[in-house]
PDB file of C-alpha atoms and ligand atoms in Angstrom:
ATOM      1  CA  UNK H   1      19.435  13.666 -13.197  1.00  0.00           C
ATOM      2  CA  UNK H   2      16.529  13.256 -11.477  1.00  0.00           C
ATOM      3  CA  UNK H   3      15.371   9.935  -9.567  1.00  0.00           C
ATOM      4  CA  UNK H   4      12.040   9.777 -10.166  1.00  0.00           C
ATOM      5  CA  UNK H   5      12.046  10.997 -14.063  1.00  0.00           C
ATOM      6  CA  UNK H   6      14.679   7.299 -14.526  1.00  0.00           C
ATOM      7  CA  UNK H   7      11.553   5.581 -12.485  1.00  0.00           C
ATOM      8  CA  UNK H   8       9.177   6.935 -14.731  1.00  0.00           C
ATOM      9  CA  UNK H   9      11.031   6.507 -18.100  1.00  0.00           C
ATOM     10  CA  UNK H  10      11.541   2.541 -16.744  1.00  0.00           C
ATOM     11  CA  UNK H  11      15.459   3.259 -16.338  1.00  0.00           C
ATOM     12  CA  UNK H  12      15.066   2.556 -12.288  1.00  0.00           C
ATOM     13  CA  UNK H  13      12.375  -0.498 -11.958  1.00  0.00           C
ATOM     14  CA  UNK H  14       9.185   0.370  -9.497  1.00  0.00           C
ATOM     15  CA  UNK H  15       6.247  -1.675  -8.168  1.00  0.00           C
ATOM     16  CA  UNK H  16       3.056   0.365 -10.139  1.00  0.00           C
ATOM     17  CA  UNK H  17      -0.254   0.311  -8.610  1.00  0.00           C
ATOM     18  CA  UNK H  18      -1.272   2.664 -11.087  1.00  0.00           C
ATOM     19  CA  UNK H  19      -0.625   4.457 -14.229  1.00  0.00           C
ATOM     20  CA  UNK H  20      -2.158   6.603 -16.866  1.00  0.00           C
ATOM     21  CA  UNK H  21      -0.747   9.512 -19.596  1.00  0.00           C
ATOM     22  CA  UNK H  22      -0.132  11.863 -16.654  1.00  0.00           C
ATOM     23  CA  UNK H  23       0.851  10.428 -13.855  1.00  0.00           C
ATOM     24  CA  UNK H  24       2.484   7.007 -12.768  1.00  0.00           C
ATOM     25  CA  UNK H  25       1.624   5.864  -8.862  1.00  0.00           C
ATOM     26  CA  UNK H  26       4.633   3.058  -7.150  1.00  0.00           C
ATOM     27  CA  UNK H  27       5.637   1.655  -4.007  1.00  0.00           C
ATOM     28  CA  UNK H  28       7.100   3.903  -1.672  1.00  0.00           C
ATOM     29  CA  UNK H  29      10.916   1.738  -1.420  1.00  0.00           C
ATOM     30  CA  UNK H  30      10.629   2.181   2.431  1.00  0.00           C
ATOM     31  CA  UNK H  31       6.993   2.450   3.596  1.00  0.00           C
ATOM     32  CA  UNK H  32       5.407   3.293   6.751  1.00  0.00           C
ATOM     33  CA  UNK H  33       2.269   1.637   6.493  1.00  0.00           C
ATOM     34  CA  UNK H  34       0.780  -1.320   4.547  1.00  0.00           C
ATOM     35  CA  UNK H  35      -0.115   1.232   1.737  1.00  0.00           C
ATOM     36  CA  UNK H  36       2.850   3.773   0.864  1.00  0.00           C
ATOM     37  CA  UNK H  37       2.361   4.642  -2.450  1.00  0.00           C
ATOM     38  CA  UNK H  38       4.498   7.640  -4.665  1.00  0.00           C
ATOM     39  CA  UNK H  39       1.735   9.561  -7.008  1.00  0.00           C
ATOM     40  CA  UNK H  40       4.017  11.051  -9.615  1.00  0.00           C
ATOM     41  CA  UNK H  41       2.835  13.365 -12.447  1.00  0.00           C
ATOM     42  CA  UNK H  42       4.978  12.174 -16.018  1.00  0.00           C
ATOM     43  CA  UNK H  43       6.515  15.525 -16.355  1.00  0.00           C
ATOM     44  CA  UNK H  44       9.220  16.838 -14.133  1.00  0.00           C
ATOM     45  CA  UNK H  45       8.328  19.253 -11.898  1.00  0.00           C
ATOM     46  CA  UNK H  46      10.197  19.916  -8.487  1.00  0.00           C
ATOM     47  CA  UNK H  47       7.257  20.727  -6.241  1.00  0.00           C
ATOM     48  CA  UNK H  48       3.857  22.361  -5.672  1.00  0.00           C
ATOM     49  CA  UNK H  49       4.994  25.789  -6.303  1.00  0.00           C
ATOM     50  CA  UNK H  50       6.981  24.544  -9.153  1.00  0.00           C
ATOM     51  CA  UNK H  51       3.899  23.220 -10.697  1.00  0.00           C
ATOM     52  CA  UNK H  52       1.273  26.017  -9.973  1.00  0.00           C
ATOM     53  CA  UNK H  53       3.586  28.394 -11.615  1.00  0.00           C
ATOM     54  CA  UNK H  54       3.411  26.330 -14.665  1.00  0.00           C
ATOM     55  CA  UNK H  55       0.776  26.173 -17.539  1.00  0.00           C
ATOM     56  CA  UNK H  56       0.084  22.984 -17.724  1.00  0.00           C
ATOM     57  CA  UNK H  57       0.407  22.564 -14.248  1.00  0.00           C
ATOM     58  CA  UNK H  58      -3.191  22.266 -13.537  1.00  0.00           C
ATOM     59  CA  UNK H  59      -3.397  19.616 -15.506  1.00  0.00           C
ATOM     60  CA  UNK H  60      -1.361  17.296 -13.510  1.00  0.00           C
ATOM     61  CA  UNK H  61      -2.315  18.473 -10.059  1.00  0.00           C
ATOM     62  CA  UNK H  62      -5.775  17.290 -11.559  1.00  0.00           C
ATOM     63  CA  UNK H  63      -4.178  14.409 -12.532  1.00  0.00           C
ATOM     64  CA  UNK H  64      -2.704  13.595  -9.081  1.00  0.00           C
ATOM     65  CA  UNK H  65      -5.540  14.129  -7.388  1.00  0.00           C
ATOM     66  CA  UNK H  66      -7.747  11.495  -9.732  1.00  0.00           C
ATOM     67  CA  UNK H  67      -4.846   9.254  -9.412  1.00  0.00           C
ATOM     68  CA  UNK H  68      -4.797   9.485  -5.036  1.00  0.00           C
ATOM     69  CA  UNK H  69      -8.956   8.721  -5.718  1.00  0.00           C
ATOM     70  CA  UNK H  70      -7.755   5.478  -8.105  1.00  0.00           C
ATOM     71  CA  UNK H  71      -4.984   4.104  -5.634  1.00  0.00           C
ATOM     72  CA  UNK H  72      -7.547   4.379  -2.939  1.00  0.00           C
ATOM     73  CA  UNK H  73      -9.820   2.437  -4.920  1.00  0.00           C
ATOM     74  CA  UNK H  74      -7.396  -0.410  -5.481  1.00  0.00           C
ATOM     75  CA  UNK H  75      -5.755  -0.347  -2.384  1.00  0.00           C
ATOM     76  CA  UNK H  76      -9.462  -1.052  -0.241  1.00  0.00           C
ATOM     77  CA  UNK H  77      -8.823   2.451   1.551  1.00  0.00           C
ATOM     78  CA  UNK H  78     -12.220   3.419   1.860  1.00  0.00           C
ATOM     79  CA  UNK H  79     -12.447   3.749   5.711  1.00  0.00           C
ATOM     80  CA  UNK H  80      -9.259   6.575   5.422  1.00  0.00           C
ATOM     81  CA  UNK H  81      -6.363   7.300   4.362  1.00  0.00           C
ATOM     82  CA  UNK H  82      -3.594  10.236   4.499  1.00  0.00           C
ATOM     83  CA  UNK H  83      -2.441  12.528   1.430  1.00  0.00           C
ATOM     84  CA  UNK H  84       1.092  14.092   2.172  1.00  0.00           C
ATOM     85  CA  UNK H  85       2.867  16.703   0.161  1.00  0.00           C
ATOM     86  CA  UNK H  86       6.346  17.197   1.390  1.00  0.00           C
ATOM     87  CA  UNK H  87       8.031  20.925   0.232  1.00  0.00           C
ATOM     88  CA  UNK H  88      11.651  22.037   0.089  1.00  0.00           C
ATOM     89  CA  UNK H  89      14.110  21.339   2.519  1.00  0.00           C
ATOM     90  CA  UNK H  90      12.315  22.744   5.550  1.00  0.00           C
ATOM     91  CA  UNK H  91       9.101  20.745   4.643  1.00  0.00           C
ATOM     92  CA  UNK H  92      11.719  17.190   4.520  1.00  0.00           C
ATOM     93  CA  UNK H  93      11.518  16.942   0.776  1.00  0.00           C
ATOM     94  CA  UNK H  94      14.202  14.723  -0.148  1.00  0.00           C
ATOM     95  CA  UNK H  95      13.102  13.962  -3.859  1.00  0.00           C
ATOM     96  CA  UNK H  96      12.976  16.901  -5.749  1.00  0.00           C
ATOM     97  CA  UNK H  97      10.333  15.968  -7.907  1.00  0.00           C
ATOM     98  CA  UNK H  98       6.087  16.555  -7.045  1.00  0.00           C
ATOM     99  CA  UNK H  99       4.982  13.659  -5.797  1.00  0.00           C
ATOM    100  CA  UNK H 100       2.421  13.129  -3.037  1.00  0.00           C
ATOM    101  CA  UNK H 101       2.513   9.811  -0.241  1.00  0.00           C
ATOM    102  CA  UNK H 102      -0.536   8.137  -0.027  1.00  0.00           C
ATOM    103  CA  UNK H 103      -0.288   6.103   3.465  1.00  0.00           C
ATOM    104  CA  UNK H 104      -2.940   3.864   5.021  1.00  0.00           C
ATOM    105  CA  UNK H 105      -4.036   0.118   5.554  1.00  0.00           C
ATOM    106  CA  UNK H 106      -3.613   0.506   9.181  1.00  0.00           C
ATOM    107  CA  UNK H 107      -5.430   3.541  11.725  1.00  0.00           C
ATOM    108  CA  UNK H 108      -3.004   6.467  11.305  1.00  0.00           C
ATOM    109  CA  UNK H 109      -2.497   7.296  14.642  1.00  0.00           C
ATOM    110  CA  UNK H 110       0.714  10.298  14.708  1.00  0.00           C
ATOM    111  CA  UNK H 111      -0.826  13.342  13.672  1.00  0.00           C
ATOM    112  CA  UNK H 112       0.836  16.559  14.060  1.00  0.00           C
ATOM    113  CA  UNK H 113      -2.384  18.387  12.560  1.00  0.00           C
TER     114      UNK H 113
HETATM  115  P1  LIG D   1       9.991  12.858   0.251  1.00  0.00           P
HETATM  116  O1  LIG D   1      10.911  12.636   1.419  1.00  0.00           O
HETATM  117  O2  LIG D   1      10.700  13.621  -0.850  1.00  0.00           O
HETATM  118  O3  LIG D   1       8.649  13.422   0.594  1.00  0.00           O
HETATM  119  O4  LIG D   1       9.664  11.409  -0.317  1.00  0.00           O
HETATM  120  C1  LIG D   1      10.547  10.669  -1.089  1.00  0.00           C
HETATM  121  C2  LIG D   1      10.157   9.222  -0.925  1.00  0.00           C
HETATM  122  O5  LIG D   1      10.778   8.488  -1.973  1.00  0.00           O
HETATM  123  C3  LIG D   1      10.636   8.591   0.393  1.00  0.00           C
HETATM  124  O6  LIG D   1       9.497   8.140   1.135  1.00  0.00           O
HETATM  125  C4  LIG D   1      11.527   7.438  -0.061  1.00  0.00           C
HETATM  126  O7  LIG D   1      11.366   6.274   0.734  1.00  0.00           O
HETATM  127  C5  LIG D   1      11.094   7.203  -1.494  1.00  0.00           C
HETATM  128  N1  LIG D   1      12.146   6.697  -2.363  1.00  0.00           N
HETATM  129  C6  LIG D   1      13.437   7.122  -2.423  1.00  0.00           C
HETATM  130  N2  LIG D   1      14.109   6.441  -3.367  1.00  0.00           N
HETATM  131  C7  LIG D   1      13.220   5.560  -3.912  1.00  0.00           C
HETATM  132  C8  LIG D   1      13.329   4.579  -4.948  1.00  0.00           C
HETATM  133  O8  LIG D   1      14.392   4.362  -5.567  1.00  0.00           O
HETATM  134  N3  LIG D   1      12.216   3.861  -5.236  1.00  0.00           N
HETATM  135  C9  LIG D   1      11.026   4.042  -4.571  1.00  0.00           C
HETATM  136  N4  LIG D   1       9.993   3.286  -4.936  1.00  0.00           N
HETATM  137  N5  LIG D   1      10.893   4.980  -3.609  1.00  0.00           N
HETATM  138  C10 LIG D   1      11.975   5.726  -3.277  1.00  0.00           C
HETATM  139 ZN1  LIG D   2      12.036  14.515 -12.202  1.00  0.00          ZN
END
């Protein structure tokens, strides 16, 4: 079982800013900013190595990355915003399934990089 494949077969309800064949983009539950928003590819994969090792993998990092441009757009984020990719344990994944933040609304001020 896997959280985010019940939130994107509808079995766990999610606010949707956006959605197309690939991906589907939702509320983060417990945001850190104004905008917190999940951008999930459709088809289970557990992370960023996962999905470059696949074949169609490509296809939904292209996806995601079209999708991060689209929630920008309809969130108003074009004076910034961050892109984060948490991997594996060490990297404080806790969903085990791609899926990149997109956090802004507000001057991100804690960087570590
Ligand atoms: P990670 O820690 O894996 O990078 O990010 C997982 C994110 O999923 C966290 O920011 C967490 O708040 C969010 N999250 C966990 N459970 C749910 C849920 O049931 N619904 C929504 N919308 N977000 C969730
Ligand atoms: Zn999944």
């Amino acid at each position: 079982m896997c959280l985010f494949c019940d939130i994107v077969e509808g079995k766990i309800p999610s606010t949707k800013v956006y959605e197309n064949d690939k991906v589907l983009c939702f509320r983060d539950i417990n945001p850190v900013a104004p905008t917190h928003v999940l951008v999930v590819p459709k088809k289970h994969f557990d992370n960023i190595i996962d999905v470059s090792s696949k074949e169609d993998g490509a296809l939904y990092l292209d996806a995601c990355a079209k999708a991060v441009s689209e929630v920008a757009k309809i969130e108003g984020l074009g004076t910034g915003f961050r892109v984060i990719n948490n991997c594996g344990e060490d990297g404080g994944q806790t969903v085990m399934h791609l899926h990149f933040h997109v956090i802004g609304g507000v001057k991100l001020t804690e960087k570590m990089i």
